PDB file of C-alpha atoms in Angstrom:
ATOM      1  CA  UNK A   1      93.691  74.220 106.493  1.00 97.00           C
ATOM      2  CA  UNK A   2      96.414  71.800 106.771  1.00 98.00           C
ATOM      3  CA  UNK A   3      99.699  72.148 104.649  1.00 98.00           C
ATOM      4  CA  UNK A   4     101.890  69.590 103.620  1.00 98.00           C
ATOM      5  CA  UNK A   5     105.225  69.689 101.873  1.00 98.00           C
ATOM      6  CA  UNK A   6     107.059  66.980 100.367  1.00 98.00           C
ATOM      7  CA  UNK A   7     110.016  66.179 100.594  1.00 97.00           C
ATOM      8  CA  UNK A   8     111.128  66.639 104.026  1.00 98.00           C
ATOM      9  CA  UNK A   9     114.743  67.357 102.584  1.00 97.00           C
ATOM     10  CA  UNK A  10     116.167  67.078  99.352  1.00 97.00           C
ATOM     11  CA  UNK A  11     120.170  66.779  98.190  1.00 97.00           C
ATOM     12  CA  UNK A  12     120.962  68.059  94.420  1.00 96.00           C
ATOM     13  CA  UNK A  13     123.407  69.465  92.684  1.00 95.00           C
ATOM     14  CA  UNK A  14     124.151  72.686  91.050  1.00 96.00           C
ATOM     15  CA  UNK A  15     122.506  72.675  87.521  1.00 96.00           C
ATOM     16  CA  UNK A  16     119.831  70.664  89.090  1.00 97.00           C
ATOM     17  CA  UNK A  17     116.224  70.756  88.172  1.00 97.00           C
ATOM     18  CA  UNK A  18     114.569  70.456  91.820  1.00 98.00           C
ATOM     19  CA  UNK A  19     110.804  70.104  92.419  1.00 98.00           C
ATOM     20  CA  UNK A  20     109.008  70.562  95.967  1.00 98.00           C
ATOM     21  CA  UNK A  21     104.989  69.973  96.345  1.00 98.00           C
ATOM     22  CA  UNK A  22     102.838  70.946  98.972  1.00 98.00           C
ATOM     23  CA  UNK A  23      99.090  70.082  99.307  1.00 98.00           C
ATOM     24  CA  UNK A  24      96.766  71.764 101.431  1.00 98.00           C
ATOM     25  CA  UNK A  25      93.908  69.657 103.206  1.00 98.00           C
ATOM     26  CA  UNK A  26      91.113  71.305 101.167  1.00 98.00           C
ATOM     27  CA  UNK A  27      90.550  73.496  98.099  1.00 98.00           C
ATOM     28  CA  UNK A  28      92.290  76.589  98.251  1.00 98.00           C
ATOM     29  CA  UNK A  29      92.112  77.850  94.809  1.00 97.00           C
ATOM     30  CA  UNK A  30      95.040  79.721  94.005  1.00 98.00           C
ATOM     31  CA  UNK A  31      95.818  81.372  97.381  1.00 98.00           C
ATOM     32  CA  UNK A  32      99.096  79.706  97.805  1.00 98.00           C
ATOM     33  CA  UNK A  33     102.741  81.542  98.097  1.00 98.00           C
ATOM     34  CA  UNK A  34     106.333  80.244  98.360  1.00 98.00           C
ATOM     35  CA  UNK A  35     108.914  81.676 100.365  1.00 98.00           C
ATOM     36  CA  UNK A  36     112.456  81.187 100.739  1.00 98.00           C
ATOM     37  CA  UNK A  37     114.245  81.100 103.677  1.00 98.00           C
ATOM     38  CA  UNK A  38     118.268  80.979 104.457  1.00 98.00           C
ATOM     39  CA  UNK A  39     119.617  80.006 107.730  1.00 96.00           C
ATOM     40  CA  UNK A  40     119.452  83.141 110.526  1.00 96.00           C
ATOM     41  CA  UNK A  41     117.364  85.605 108.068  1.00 98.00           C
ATOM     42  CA  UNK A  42     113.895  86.263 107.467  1.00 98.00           C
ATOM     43  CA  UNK A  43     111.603  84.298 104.917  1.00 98.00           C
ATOM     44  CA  UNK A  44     111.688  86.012 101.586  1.00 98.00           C
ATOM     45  CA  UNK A  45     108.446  85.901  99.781  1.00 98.00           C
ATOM     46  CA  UNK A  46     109.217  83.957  95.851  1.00 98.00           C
ATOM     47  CA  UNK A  47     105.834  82.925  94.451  1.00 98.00           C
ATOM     48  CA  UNK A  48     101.781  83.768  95.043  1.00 98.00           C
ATOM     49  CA  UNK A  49      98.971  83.145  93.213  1.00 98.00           C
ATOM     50  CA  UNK A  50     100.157  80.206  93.016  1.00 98.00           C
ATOM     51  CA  UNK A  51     102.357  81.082  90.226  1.00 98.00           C
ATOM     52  CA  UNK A  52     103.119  84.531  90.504  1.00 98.00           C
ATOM     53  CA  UNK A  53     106.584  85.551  90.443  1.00 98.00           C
ATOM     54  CA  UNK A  54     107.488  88.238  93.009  1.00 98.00           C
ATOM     55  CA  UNK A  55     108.956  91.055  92.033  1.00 96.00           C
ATOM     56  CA  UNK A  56     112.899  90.649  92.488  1.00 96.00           C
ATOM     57  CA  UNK A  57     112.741  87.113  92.205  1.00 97.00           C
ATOM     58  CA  UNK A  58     114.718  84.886  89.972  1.00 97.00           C
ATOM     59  CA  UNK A  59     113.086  83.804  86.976  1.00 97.00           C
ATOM     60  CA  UNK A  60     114.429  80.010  87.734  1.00 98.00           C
ATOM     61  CA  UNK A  61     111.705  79.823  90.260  1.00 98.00           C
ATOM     62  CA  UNK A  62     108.081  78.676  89.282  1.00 98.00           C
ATOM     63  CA  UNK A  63     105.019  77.923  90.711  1.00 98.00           C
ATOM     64  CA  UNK A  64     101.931  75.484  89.449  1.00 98.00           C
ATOM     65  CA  UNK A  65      98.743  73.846  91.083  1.00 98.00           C
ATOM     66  CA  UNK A  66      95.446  74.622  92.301  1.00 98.00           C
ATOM     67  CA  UNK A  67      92.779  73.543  94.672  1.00 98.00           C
ATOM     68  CA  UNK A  68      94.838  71.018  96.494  1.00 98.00           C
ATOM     69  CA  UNK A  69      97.893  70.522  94.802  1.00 98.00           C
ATOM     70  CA  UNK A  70     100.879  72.804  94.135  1.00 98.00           C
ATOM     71  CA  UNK A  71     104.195  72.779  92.997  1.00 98.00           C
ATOM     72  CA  UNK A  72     107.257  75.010  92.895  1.00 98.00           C
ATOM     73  CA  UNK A  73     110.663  74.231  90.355  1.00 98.00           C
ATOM     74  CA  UNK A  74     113.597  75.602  90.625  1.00 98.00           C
ATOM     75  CA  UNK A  75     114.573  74.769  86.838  1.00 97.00           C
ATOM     76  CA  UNK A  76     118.611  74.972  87.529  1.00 96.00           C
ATOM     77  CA  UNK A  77     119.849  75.166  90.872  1.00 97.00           C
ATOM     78  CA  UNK A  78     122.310  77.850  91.785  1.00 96.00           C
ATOM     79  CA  UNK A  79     124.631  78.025  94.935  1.00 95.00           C
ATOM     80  CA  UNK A  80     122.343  81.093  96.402  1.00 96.00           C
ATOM     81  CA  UNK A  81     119.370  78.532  96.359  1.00 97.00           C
ATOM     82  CA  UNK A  82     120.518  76.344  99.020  1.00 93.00           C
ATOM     83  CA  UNK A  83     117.787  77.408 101.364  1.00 97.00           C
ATOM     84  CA  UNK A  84     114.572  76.031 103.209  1.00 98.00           C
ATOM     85  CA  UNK A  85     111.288  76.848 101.483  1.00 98.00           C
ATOM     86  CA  UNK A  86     107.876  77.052 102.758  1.00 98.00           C
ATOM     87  CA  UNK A  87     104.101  77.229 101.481  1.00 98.00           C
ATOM     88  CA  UNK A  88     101.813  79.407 103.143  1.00 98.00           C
ATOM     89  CA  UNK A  89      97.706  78.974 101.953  1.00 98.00           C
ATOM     90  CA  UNK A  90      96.451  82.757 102.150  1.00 98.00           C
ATOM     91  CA  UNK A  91      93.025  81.011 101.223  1.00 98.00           C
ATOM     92  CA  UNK A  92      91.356  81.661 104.802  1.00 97.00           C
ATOM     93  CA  UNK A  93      92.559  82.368 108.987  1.00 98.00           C
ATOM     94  CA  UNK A  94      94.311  80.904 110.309  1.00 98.00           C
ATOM     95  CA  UNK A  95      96.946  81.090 107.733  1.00 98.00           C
ATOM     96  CA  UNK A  96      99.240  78.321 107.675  1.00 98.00           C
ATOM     97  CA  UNK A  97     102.446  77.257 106.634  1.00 98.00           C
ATOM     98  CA  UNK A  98     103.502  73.984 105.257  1.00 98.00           C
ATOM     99  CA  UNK A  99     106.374  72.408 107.591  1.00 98.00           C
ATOM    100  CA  UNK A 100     109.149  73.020 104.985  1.00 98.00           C
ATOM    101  CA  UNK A 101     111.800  71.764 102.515  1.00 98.00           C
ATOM    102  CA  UNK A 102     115.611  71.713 102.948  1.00 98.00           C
ATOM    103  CA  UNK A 103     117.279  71.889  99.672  1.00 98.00           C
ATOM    104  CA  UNK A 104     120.570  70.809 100.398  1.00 95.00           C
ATOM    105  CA  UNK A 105     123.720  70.104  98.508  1.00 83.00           C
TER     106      UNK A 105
ATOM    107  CA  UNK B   1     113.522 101.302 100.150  1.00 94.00           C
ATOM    108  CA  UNK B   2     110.211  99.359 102.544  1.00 96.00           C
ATOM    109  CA  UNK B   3     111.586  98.440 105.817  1.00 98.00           C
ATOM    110  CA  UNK B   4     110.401  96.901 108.821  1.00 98.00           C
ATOM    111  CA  UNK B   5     112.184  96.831 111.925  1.00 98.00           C
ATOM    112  CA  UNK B   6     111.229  94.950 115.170  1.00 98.00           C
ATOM    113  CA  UNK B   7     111.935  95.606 118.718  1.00 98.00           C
ATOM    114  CA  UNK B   8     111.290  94.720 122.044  1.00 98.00           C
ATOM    115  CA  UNK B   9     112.223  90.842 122.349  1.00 97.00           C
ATOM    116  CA  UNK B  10     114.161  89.954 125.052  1.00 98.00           C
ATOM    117  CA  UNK B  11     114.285  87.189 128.246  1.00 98.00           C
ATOM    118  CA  UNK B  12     110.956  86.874 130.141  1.00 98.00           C
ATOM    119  CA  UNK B  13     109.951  84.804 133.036  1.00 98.00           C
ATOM    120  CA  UNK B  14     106.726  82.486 132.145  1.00 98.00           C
ATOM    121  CA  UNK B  15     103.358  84.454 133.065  1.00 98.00           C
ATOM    122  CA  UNK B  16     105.382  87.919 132.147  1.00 98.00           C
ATOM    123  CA  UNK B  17     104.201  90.183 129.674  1.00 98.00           C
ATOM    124  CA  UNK B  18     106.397  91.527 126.721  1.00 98.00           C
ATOM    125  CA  UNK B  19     105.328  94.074 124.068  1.00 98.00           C
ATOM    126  CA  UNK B  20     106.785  93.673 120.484  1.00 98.00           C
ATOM    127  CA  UNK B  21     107.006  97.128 117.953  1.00 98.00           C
ATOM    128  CA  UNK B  22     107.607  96.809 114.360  1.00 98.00           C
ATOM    129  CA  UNK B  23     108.751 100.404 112.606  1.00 98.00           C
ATOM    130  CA  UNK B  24     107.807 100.540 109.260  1.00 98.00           C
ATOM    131  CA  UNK B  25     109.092 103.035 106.288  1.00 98.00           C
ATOM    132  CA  UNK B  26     108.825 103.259 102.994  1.00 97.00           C
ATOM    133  CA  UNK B  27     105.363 102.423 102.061  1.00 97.00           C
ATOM    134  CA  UNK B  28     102.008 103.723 102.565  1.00 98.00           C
ATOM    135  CA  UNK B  29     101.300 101.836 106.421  1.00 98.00           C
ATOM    136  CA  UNK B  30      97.479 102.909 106.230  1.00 97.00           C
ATOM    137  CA  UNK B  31      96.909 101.074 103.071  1.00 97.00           C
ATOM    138  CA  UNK B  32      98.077  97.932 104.475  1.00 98.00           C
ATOM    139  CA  UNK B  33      97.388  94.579 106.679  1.00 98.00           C
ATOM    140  CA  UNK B  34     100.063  94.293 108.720  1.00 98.00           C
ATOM    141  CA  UNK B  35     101.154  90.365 110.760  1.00 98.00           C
ATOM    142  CA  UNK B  36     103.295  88.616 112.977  1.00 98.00           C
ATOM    143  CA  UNK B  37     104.677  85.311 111.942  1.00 98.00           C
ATOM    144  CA  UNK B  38     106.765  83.616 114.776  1.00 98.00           C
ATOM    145  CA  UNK B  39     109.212  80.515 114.549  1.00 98.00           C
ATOM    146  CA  UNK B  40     110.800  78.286 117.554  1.00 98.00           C
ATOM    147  CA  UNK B  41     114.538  77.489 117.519  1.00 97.00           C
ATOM    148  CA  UNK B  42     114.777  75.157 114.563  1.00 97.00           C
ATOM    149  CA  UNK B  43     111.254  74.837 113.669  1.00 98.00           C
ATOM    150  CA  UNK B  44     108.786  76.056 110.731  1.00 98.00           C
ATOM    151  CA  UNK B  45     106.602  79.216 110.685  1.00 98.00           C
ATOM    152  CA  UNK B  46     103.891  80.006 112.566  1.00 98.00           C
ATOM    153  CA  UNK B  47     101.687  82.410 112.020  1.00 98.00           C
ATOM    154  CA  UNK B  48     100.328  84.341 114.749  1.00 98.00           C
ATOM    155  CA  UNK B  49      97.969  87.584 114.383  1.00 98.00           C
ATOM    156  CA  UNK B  50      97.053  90.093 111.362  1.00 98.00           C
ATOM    157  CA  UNK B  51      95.701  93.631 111.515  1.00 98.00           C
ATOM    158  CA  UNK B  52      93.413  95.307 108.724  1.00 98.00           C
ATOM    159  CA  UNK B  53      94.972  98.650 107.583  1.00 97.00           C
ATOM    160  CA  UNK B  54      92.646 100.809 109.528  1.00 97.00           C
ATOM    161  CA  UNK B  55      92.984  98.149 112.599  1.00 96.00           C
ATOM    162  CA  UNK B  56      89.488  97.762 112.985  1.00 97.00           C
ATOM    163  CA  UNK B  57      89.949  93.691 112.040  1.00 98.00           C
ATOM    164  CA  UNK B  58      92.097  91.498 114.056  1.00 98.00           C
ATOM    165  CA  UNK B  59      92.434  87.863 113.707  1.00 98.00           C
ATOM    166  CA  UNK B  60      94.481  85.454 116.028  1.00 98.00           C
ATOM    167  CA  UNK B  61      96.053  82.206 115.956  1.00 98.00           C
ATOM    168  CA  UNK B  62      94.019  79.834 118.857  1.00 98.00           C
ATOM    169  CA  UNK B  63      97.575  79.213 120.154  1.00 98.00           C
ATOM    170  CA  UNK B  64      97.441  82.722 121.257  1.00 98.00           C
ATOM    171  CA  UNK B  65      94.259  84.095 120.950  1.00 98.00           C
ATOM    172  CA  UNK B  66      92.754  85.550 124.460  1.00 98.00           C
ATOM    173  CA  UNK B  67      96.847  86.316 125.499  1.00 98.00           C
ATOM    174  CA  UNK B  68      98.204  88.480 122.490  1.00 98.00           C
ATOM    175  CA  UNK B  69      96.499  91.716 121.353  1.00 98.00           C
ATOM    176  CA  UNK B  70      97.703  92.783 117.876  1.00 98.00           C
ATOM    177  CA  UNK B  71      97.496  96.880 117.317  1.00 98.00           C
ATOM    178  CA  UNK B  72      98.859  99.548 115.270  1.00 98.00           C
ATOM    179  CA  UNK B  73      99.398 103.264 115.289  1.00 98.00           C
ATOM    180  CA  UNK B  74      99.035 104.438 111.972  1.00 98.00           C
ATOM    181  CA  UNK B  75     100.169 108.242 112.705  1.00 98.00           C
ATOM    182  CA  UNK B  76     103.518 106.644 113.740  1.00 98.00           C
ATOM    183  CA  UNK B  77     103.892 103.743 110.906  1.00 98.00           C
ATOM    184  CA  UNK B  78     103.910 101.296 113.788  1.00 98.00           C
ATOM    185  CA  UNK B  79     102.563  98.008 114.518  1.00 98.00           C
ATOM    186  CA  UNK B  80     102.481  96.340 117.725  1.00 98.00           C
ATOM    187  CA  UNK B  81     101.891  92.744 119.519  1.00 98.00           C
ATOM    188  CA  UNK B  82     101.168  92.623 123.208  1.00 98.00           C
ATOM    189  CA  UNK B  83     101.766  89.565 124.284  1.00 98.00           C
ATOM    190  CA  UNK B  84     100.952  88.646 128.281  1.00 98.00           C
ATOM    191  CA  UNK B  85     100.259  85.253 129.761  1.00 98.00           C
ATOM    192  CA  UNK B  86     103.533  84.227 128.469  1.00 98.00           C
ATOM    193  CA  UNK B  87     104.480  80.514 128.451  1.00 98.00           C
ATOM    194  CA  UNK B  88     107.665  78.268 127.481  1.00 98.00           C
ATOM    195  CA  UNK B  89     106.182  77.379 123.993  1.00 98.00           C
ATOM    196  CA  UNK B  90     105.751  81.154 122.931  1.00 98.00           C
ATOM    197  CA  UNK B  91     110.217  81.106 122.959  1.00 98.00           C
ATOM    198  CA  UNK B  92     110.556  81.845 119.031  1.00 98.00           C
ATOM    199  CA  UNK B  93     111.765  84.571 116.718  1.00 98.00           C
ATOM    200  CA  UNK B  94     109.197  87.472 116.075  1.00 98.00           C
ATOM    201  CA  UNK B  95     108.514  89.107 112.438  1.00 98.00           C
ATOM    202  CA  UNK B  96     106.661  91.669 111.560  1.00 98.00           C
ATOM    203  CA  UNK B  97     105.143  91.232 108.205  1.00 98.00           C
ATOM    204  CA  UNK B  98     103.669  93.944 105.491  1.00 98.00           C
ATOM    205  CA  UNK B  99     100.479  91.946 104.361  1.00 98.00           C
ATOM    206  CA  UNK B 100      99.020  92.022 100.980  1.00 97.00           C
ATOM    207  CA  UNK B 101      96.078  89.938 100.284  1.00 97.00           C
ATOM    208  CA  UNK B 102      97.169  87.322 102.713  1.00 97.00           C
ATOM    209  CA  UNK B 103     100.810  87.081 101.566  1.00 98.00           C
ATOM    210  CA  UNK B 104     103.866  88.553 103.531  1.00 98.00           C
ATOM    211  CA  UNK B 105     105.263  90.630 100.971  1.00 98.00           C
ATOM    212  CA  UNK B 106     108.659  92.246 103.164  1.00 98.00           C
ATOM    213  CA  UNK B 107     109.448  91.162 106.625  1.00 98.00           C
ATOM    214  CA  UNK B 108     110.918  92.476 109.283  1.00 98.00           C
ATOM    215  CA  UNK B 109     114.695  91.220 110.283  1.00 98.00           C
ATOM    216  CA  UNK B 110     113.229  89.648 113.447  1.00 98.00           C
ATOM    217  CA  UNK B 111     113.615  89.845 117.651  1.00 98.00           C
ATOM    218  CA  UNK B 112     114.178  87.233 119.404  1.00 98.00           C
ATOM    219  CA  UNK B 113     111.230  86.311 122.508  1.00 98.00           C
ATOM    220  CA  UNK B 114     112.661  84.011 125.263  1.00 98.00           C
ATOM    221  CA  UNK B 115     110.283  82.851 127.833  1.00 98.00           C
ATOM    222  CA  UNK B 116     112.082  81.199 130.745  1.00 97.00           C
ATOM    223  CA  UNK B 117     112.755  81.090 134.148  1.00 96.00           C
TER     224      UNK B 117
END
């Protein structure tokens, strides 16, 4: 199952309401996570279910979609969120990431 | 606190063999699929293998299925990847991953693989 996030990149501001999507290549239900990843650590895992908030993460962060199309909001950007962030389908093997989103400032 | 430490990366000629060990603490090991998720210098994650809590399921990404052998030792909370055949485009960071239905709860801090002559 293919992943595909979009955008590539993004530039905001602090305060801003940011929205990435990522669609997988066939119907995966809700077996979709989000992860969060800064620059020389390891991913940390945000959303699954689709919209299931991990335990520890902010409330800021939300997740949508299912079957093919999936969203996650960041509802007001904060310095610490400057990050990359992936989507992962847990629908099937081989799991598979999408190719990821910079949020930059 | 869970934790998940990684070891055994390190500088290996292509056609070597390397074997990666992940520690874990702080959680039940049995009770849980374990996986390795890779990623190149400045690319996206990949993942690569996952183990069933009692090991007796394995799964493989093609990319390195018939090189890598994924196992654990559950008496020592420790998972392992063998990885032999070793080429250029296996160079990435290594994590460990604590696996719950699919998603990578915790990971590991990472060790780095470089394959190169």
């Amino acid at each position: 199952i293919q992943m595909t996030q979009s955008p590539s990149s993004v530039s905001a501001s602090v305060g801003d309401r940011v929205t990435i999507t990522c669609r997988a290549s066939q119907g995966i239900s809700t077996w979709l996570a989000w992860y969060q990843q800064k620059p020389g650590k390891a991913p940390k895992l945000l959303i699954y279910a689709a919209s299931t908030l991990q335990s520890g993460a902010p409330s800021r962060f939300s997740g949508s979609g299912s079957g093919t199309d999936f969203t996650l909001t960041i509802s007001s950007l904060q310095p610490e969120d400057f990050a990359t962030y992936y989507c992962q389908q847990a629908n099937s093997f081989p799991r598979t990431f999408g190719q990821g989103t910079k949020v930059e400032i | 606190e869970e934790q998940l430490l990684e070891s055994g990366g390190g500088l290996v000629q292509p056609g070597g063999s390397l074997r990666l060990s992940c520690a874990a603490s702080g959680f039940t090991f049995s009770t849980y699929a374990m996986s390795w998720v890779r990623q190149a210098p400045g690319k996206g994650l990949e993942w690569v293998s996952t183990i069933s809590g009692s090991g007796t399921s394995t799964y493989y990404a093609d990319s390195v299925k018939g090189r890598f052998t994924i196992s654990r030792d559950n008496s020592k909370n420790t998972l392992y990847l063998q990885m032999n055949s070793l080429r250029a485009d296996d160079t990435a960071v290594y994590y460990c991953a604590k696996d719950r239905s699919g998603y990578f709860v915790n990971w590991g801090q990472g060790t780095l693989v470089t394959v190169s002559s």
